[in-house]
Each structure stands twice: as structure tokens, then as C-alpha cells.
Coordinates of C-alpha atoms and ligand atoms in Angstrom, one line a residue:
M4 CA -19.6 1.0 -14.0
H5 CA -20.9 4.3 -15.5
D6 CA -24.2 4.6 -13.7
L7 CA -24.1 4.2 -9.9
N8 CA -27.6 5.5 -9.2
G9 CA -29.9 2.8 -7.7
R10 CA -27.1 0.2 -7.5
T11 CA -25.7 -1.3 -4.3
A12 CA -22.3 -0.6 -2.6
V13 CA -20.7 -2.7 0.2
I14 CA -18.1 -0.9 2.2
T15 CA -15.9 -2.3 5.0
G16 CA -14.3 0.0 7.6
A17 CA -17.2 2.4 6.9
A18 CA -17.5 4.0 10.3
S19 CA -14.5 6.3 9.9
G20 CA -12.0 7.9 7.6
I21 CA -11.9 6.9 4.0
G22 CA -14.7 4.3 4.3
L23 CA -17.0 6.9 5.8
A24 CA -16.2 9.4 3.2
L25 CA -16.8 6.8 0.5
A26 CA -20.2 6.0 2.0
H27 CA -21.2 9.7 1.8
R28 CA -19.8 10.1 -1.8
L29 CA -21.4 6.9 -3.1
G30 CA -24.7 7.7 -1.2
A31 CA -24.7 11.1 -2.9
A32 CA -24.4 9.2 -6.3
G33 CA -27.6 7.4 -5.5
M34 CA -26.2 4.0 -4.3
N35 CA -27.7 1.8 -1.7
L36 CA -25.2 1.4 1.1
V37 CA -24.3 -1.8 3.0
L38 CA -21.8 -0.7 5.7
G39 CA -19.6 -2.9 7.9
D40 CA -17.2 -2.0 10.7
V41 CA -15.7 -3.6 13.8
E42 CA -16.7 -0.4 15.8
H43 CA -20.4 -0.6 16.6
A44 CA -21.3 2.9 17.9
P45 CA -19.5 4.9 15.2
L46 CA -21.0 2.6 12.6
E47 CA -24.5 3.3 13.8
A48 CA -23.8 7.0 14.1
A49 CA -22.6 7.0 10.5
A50 CA -25.7 5.1 9.4
R51 CA -28.0 7.5 11.2
A52 CA -26.4 10.5 9.5
L53 CA -26.6 8.8 6.1
A54 CA -30.3 7.8 6.7
D55 CA -31.1 11.4 7.7
A56 CA -29.7 12.5 4.4
G57 CA -32.1 10.1 2.7
R58 CA -29.6 7.3 1.8
P59 CA -30.8 3.7 1.9
V60 CA -28.5 2.0 4.5
A61 CA -27.9 -1.4 6.1
T62 CA -25.2 -2.0 8.7
Q63 CA -23.5 -4.9 10.3
Q64 CA -20.9 -4.9 13.0
L65 CA -18.1 -6.9 11.3
D66 CA -14.6 -8.1 11.9
V67 CA -13.1 -8.7 8.5
R68 CA -10.8 -11.3 9.9
D69 CA -13.8 -13.6 10.3
L70 CA -14.9 -15.4 7.2
D71 CA -18.3 -16.3 8.6
Q72 CA -19.1 -12.7 9.5
I73 CA -18.2 -11.7 5.9
R74 CA -20.5 -14.4 4.6
A75 CA -23.3 -13.0 6.8
F76 CA -22.5 -9.5 5.5
E77 CA -23.0 -10.7 2.0
G78 CA -26.3 -12.3 3.0
L79 CA -27.4 -9.0 4.6
A80 CA -26.6 -7.1 1.4
R81 CA -28.5 -9.5 -0.8
E82 CA -31.5 -9.7 1.6
R83 CA -31.8 -5.9 1.8
F84 CA -30.9 -4.7 -1.7
G85 CA -30.5 -7.7 -4.0
N86 CA -27.5 -7.8 -6.3
V87 CA -24.2 -6.2 -5.1
H88 CA -22.6 -3.9 -7.7
L89 CA -19.7 -2.4 -5.8
L90 CA -17.4 -4.0 -3.2
C91 CA -15.1 -1.7 -1.3
N92 CA -12.6 -3.8 0.7
N93 CA -11.4 -0.8 2.8
A94 CA -11.1 -1.8 6.5
G95 CA -7.5 -1.6 7.6
V96 CA -5.2 -0.9 10.5
G97 CA -1.8 0.8 10.7
G98 CA 0.9 -1.4 12.1
G99 CA 4.7 -1.1 12.4
G100 CA 7.8 -2.1 14.1
P101 CA 11.3 -3.3 13.1
V102 CA 11.5 -6.6 11.2
A103 CA 14.2 -7.8 13.6
D104 CA 12.0 -7.4 16.7
P105 CA 11.3 -11.0 17.8
D106 CA 8.4 -10.0 20.2
D107 CA 5.8 -8.5 17.9
L108 CA 4.6 -11.5 15.9
E109 CA 1.0 -11.1 17.1
L110 CA 1.0 -7.6 15.8
W111 CA 2.2 -8.7 12.5
R112 CA -0.5 -11.4 12.4
W113 CA -3.2 -8.9 13.3
T114 CA -2.2 -6.3 10.7
I115 CA -2.0 -8.9 7.9
D116 CA -5.2 -10.6 9.0
V117 CA -7.2 -7.3 8.9
N118 CA -5.5 -5.6 5.9
L119 CA -4.8 -8.6 3.6
W120 CA -7.0 -11.5 4.7
G121 CA -10.0 -9.2 5.1
V122 CA -9.6 -8.2 1.4
I123 CA -9.1 -11.8 0.3
Y124 CA -12.2 -12.9 2.2
G125 CA -14.2 -10.0 0.8
C126 CA -13.3 -11.1 -2.8
K127 CA -13.9 -14.8 -2.1
V128 CA -17.3 -14.2 -0.6
F129 CA -18.7 -11.4 -2.9
L130 CA -17.2 -12.0 -6.3
P131 CA -19.1 -15.3 -7.3
A132 CA -22.5 -13.6 -7.1
M133 CA -21.2 -10.4 -8.7
L134 CA -20.0 -12.5 -11.7
E135 CA -23.1 -14.5 -11.7
H136 CA -25.6 -11.7 -11.9
G137 CA -23.7 -10.2 -14.9
E138 CA -24.7 -6.6 -14.3
P139 CA -22.0 -3.9 -14.3
A140 CA -20.0 -4.2 -11.2
H141 CA -16.7 -3.0 -9.6
V142 CA -14.3 -3.9 -6.8
V143 CA -12.2 -1.3 -5.0
N144 CA -9.5 -2.6 -2.8
T145 CA -7.8 -0.1 -0.4
A146 CA -4.1 -0.6 -0.5
S147 CA -1.7 2.3 0.2
M148 CA 1.5 3.9 -1.1
A149 CA 2.9 1.3 1.3
G150 CA 1.9 -1.3 -1.3
L151 CA 4.2 0.3 -3.8
A152 CA 7.2 1.5 -1.7
S153 CA 8.7 0.0 1.4
A154 CA 9.3 2.5 4.2
P155 CA 11.4 1.2 7.1
M156 CA 9.7 0.4 10.4
M157 CA 6.4 -0.4 8.7
G158 CA 7.0 -4.1 7.9
P159 CA 3.6 -5.7 8.6
Y160 CA 1.7 -2.8 7.0
N161 CA 4.0 -2.9 3.9
V162 CA 3.6 -6.6 3.6
S163 CA -0.2 -6.5 3.9
K164 CA -0.5 -3.6 1.3
Y165 CA 1.9 -5.2 -1.3
G166 CA -0.4 -8.2 -0.9
V167 CA -3.5 -6.1 -1.6
V168 CA -1.9 -4.6 -4.7
A169 CA -0.8 -8.0 -6.0
L170 CA -4.3 -9.4 -5.4
S171 CA -5.9 -6.5 -7.1
E172 CA -3.7 -6.6 -10.2
T173 CA -4.3 -10.4 -10.5
L174 CA -8.0 -10.0 -10.1
A175 CA -8.1 -7.2 -12.7
K176 CA -6.4 -9.4 -15.3
E177 CA -8.6 -12.4 -14.4
M178 CA -11.8 -10.3 -14.8
Q179 CA -10.6 -9.1 -18.3
L180 CA -9.7 -12.7 -19.3
A181 CA -13.1 -13.8 -18.3
E182 CA -14.6 -10.9 -20.2
S183 CA -16.7 -10.2 -17.1
A184 CA -18.6 -7.0 -16.3
V185 CA -16.5 -6.5 -13.1
G186 CA -14.0 -3.7 -13.1
V187 CA -11.3 -3.5 -10.5
S188 CA -9.4 -0.5 -8.9
V189 CA -6.7 -0.4 -6.2
L190 CA -6.5 2.7 -4.0
C191 CA -2.9 3.7 -3.1
P192 CA -3.0 7.0 -1.1
A193 CA -0.2 8.5 0.9
F194 CA -1.4 10.2 4.1
V195 CA -5.1 11.0 4.5
Q196 CA -6.8 12.7 7.5
T197 CA -8.4 9.8 9.2
G198 CA -8.3 7.7 12.4
I199 CA -5.5 5.5 11.1
A200 CA -2.9 6.8 13.6
S201 CA -5.1 5.4 16.4
S202 CA -5.6 2.0 14.9
H203 CA -4.5 0.4 18.2
R204 CA -8.0 1.2 19.4
N205 CA -9.1 -1.9 17.5
L206 CA -6.4 -4.2 18.8
P207 CA -8.2 -7.4 19.9
A208 CA -8.3 -7.8 23.7
E209 CA -6.0 -10.7 23.8
L210 CA -3.3 -8.7 22.1
R211 CA -3.9 -5.6 24.2
V212 CA -3.2 -7.7 27.3
E213 CA 0.2 -8.7 26.0
L214 CA 1.3 -5.2 25.3
P215 CA 2.9 -3.5 28.3
D216 CA 1.8 -0.1 27.1
P217 CA -0.8 -0.2 24.3
T218 CA -0.6 3.6 23.7
A219 CA 3.0 3.1 22.7
F220 CA 2.0 1.0 19.6
P221 CA 3.4 1.0 17.0
G222 CA 6.4 2.7 18.6
D223 CA 6.8 5.9 20.7
G224 CA 8.7 8.1 18.3
M225 CA 7.1 6.7 15.2
Q226 CA 3.6 7.2 16.6
T227 CA 4.2 11.0 16.9
V228 CA 5.6 11.2 13.4
I229 CA 2.7 9.2 11.9
E230 CA 0.1 11.4 13.8
A231 CA 1.6 14.5 12.3
L232 CA 1.7 13.1 8.8
V233 CA -1.9 11.9 9.0
A234 CA -3.0 15.3 10.3
G235 CA -1.3 17.0 7.4
G236 CA -2.7 14.5 4.9
L237 CA -5.5 14.9 2.2
P238 CA -9.1 15.3 3.4
S239 CA -10.8 11.9 3.1
A240 CA -13.6 13.5 0.9
V241 CA -10.9 14.2 -1.7
V242 CA -9.9 10.6 -1.7
A243 CA -13.6 9.5 -2.0
D244 CA -14.1 11.7 -5.0
A245 CA -11.0 10.1 -6.7
V246 CA -12.4 6.7 -6.0
H247 CA -15.8 7.6 -7.3
D248 CA -14.3 8.9 -10.6
A249 CA -12.1 5.8 -11.0
I250 CA -15.1 3.5 -10.6
V251 CA -17.1 5.5 -13.2
E252 CA -14.2 5.7 -15.6
N253 CA -13.0 2.1 -14.9
R254 CA -9.5 3.1 -14.0
F255 CA -7.4 0.5 -12.0
W256 CA -4.7 2.7 -10.3
I257 CA -6.0 5.3 -7.9
L258 CA -2.9 7.3 -6.8
T259 CA -4.2 10.4 -5.0
H260 CA -0.8 12.0 -4.1
E261 CA 1.2 13.3 -7.2
E262 CA 4.3 13.8 -5.0
T263 CA 4.7 10.0 -4.5
K264 CA 5.0 9.2 -8.2
P265 CA 8.7 10.0 -8.6
G266 CA 9.5 7.6 -5.7
I267 CA 7.6 4.8 -7.5
L268 CA 9.6 5.5 -10.7
A269 CA 12.8 5.6 -8.8
R270 CA 12.1 2.3 -7.2
A271 CA 11.3 0.7 -10.5
E272 CA 14.6 2.0 -11.9
Q273 CA 16.5 0.6 -8.9
I274 CA 14.9 -2.8 -9.6
V275 CA 15.8 -3.0 -13.2
N276 CA 19.2 -1.5 -12.7
G277 CA 20.1 -3.8 -9.7
V278 CA 20.5 -0.8 -7.3
N279 CA 20.3 -1.7 -3.6
P280 CA 17.4 -0.2 -1.6
A281 CA 18.2 3.1 0.2
P282 CA 16.5 3.8 3.5
L283 CA 13.7 6.1 2.4
G284 CA 12.2 8.4 4.9
L285 CA 8.5 8.3 5.8
H286 CA 7.9 11.4 3.7
D287 CA 9.1 9.6 0.6
A288 CA 7.1 6.4 1.1
P289 CA 4.1 6.5 3.4
Ligands
NAD14 N1 -5.1 7.4 6.4 C1 -4.1 7.2 5.7 O1 -3.1 8.0 5.7 C2 -4.1 6.0 4.8 C3 -3.1 5.9 3.7 C4 -3.1 4.8 2.9 C5 -4.0 3.8 3.1 N2 -4.9 3.9 4.1 C6 -5.9 2.8 4.2 O2 -7.2 3.3 4.2 C7 -8.1 2.3 4.8 C8 -9.0 3.0 5.7 O3 -8.3 3.5 6.8 P1 -8.5 5.0 7.4 O4 -7.2 5.7 7.1 O5 -9.8 5.6 6.9 O6 -8.5 4.8 8.9 P2 -9.7 4.8 10.0 O7 -9.1 4.2 11.2 O8 -10.3 6.2 10.1 O9 -10.7 3.8 9.4 C9 -10.5 2.4 9.3 C10 -11.8 1.7 9.7 O10 -11.6 0.3 9.7 C11 -12.2 -0.3 10.8 N3 -11.6 -1.5 11.1 C12 -10.4 -1.8 11.7 N4 -10.2 -3.1 11.9 C13 -11.3 -3.7 11.4 C14 -11.7 -5.1 11.3 N5 -11.0 -6.1 11.8 N6 -12.9 -5.3 10.7 C15 -13.7 -4.3 10.3 N7 -13.4 -3.0 10.4 C16 -12.2 -2.7 10.9 C17 -12.0 0.8 11.9 O11 -12.9 0.6 13.0 C18 -12.2 2.1 11.1 O12 -13.6 2.5 11.2 C19 -7.2 1.3 5.5 O13 -7.1 0.1 4.7 C20 -5.8 2.0 5.5 O14 -4.7 1.1 5.5 C21 -5.0 4.9 4.9

């Protein structure tokens, strides 16, 4: 999609971090913005700032785990701005813990519901009309390096992000087979300076009750490590620039961290050579 000006972008998880940076970048490119997030007050604050900068904005408090809410979100976009041209399935939460822990099933379900089912629902709800209207369009799914490399202690996050990469590659091939005007990109960053390290703020109340110490999620030692890595990550505006360029140039893979590429190649070589996985550190595979 070469020309973004005057077209309409839908962004989930738009109140913070990468989603918020995307809203500012795409707004600056002249797009109408339809923003959804589970956090109401930050979403409205983001919308006010964008509106003050002259961006046309619509918002909806939205839990991407809920199909009906995503359907309503699609209705809002159509009602306010007509055809949707860009879908950014971006909302996500960090979640971790050892695979062998028998007591964290609800956390696995929550992470996969938000990170993977949220993206599946977004595609299911928005794509039919995007195909139907036939104008240039694009889907950006936010995965992670965790969708290409499996760091230990990040099981539910890794599973969800591998799913997003698989879904996106499948969709890209299907859009080409259909000779549609819909391009597809998958965003696979390593660490970015956002609110991801405090994802537990959005734990649903029923899960929060079951946790003896919610601040300990996803694990005492790991929490500290993750916070430091996120704080030292790329600025979210840099990632938003990379996403903008990939949309305009119709590039599928958006790998924002050069230093992660050798690890991806090494893993591919391990696969084809039948080499067993080694326990990578978090620095190698965020
Ligand atoms: N920050 C990183 O280091 C990093 C690296 C790789 C991938 N990512 C991915 O980037 C995406 C954006 O995360 P971020 O880093 O900007 O974190 P963030 O916490 O700053 O932003 C995530 C946003 O998603 C929203 N959200 C959470 N659950 C939701 C739900 N159920 N429904 C709707 N909105 C919900 C949050 O309220 C928040 O505004 C996520 O998919 C994340 O997995 C982040």
C-alpha cells in the first residue's frame, strides 16, 4: 500500500508502547485512526493527544479476547471512516513460566487468548470487508523474536508468537494466491521500550485473585531481567518507522534488531542438521 494518506488504520493495543507509536506514525502519514485497547484511560489520553495534533481518531475500549467486541470495533471503523485499509493486530501481553509448572494453566490460556486468538479474531472479522472493497490494503501482525526462537521460561509467550508468525505467513501466501490487494507483514522485534514488562496490570480479575502475589508474575528473578532488557530496548518510535516502511514497500518480514539474525540462522541450521536445542539465554532469543 504505497499511499497511506486519507486511508484508514485500525490498531489494537494502541494505548501504549508499539501500538501508540504506530498511531502517531500512521497519523503523521495522514491516516484516519481507529484505536482499541483494554485500558480505557490511557486510550482516551492517547486519542486526545492525537486529536490535538489534528488526527482523525475513533476509539473503543476493547478486549481482543472477545470476538463480539472485535465485531463492534469493525462496525465502529466502518461507521466513522468507511473502508478499512490497514489492520494492525498489535495488542499483546508478556507471559512466562516453566513448562513443567502444573499450576499456571490460566496464565498460559490468558497469554495465548490475547496474543494469538486476538490476532485470529482480528483477521477473521476485518479481512472479508478488506478483500471485498478491493482497494489497496495491508495487515500487520505483531509477533516477536519469540515467534522465531524459543527462549526458556517463556513458554506461553513463545507458543503464542510462533502462532502469529505461522498465521501471518499462511495469510501472506493466501493473499497472493487470491491475487488480492491485501499485503501482509509480521513484526518480530526483540526488546522495545514499552510497558510490556508490566503486562500483569491487565490480568483479568479472576486470574489476579488466584495469584498469591500478582507483582511476582511472571517470576521474581525473570521479572527483573525482563524489565532491564525492555528498558534497554529500541525506542518504540523506531519500530513504528520500520512498520511504516514495510507497509509502504510491501515487505513481509519486519526484523528490527540486526543482532538477532545470527540466532535465527543458527536455529535453522540446527533444524536441518538434526542438532538438539541448546538453552539459549534471554539475550539471544527475546
Ligand atoms: N516491548 C517488547 O520488547 C516487545 C518485543 C516483541 C514483541 N512485542 C509485542 O508488541 C506488542 C505491543 O506490546 P508493547 O511492547 O507495546 O507493550 P505495552 O504493554 O506497552 O502495550 C500493549 C498494549 O496492549 C494492551 N492490551 C493488553 N491486553 C489487551 C487485550 N486483552 N485487549 C486489548 N488490548 C490489550 C495494553 O493495555 C497495552 O496498551 C505485543 O504484541 C508484544 O507482545 C513487544
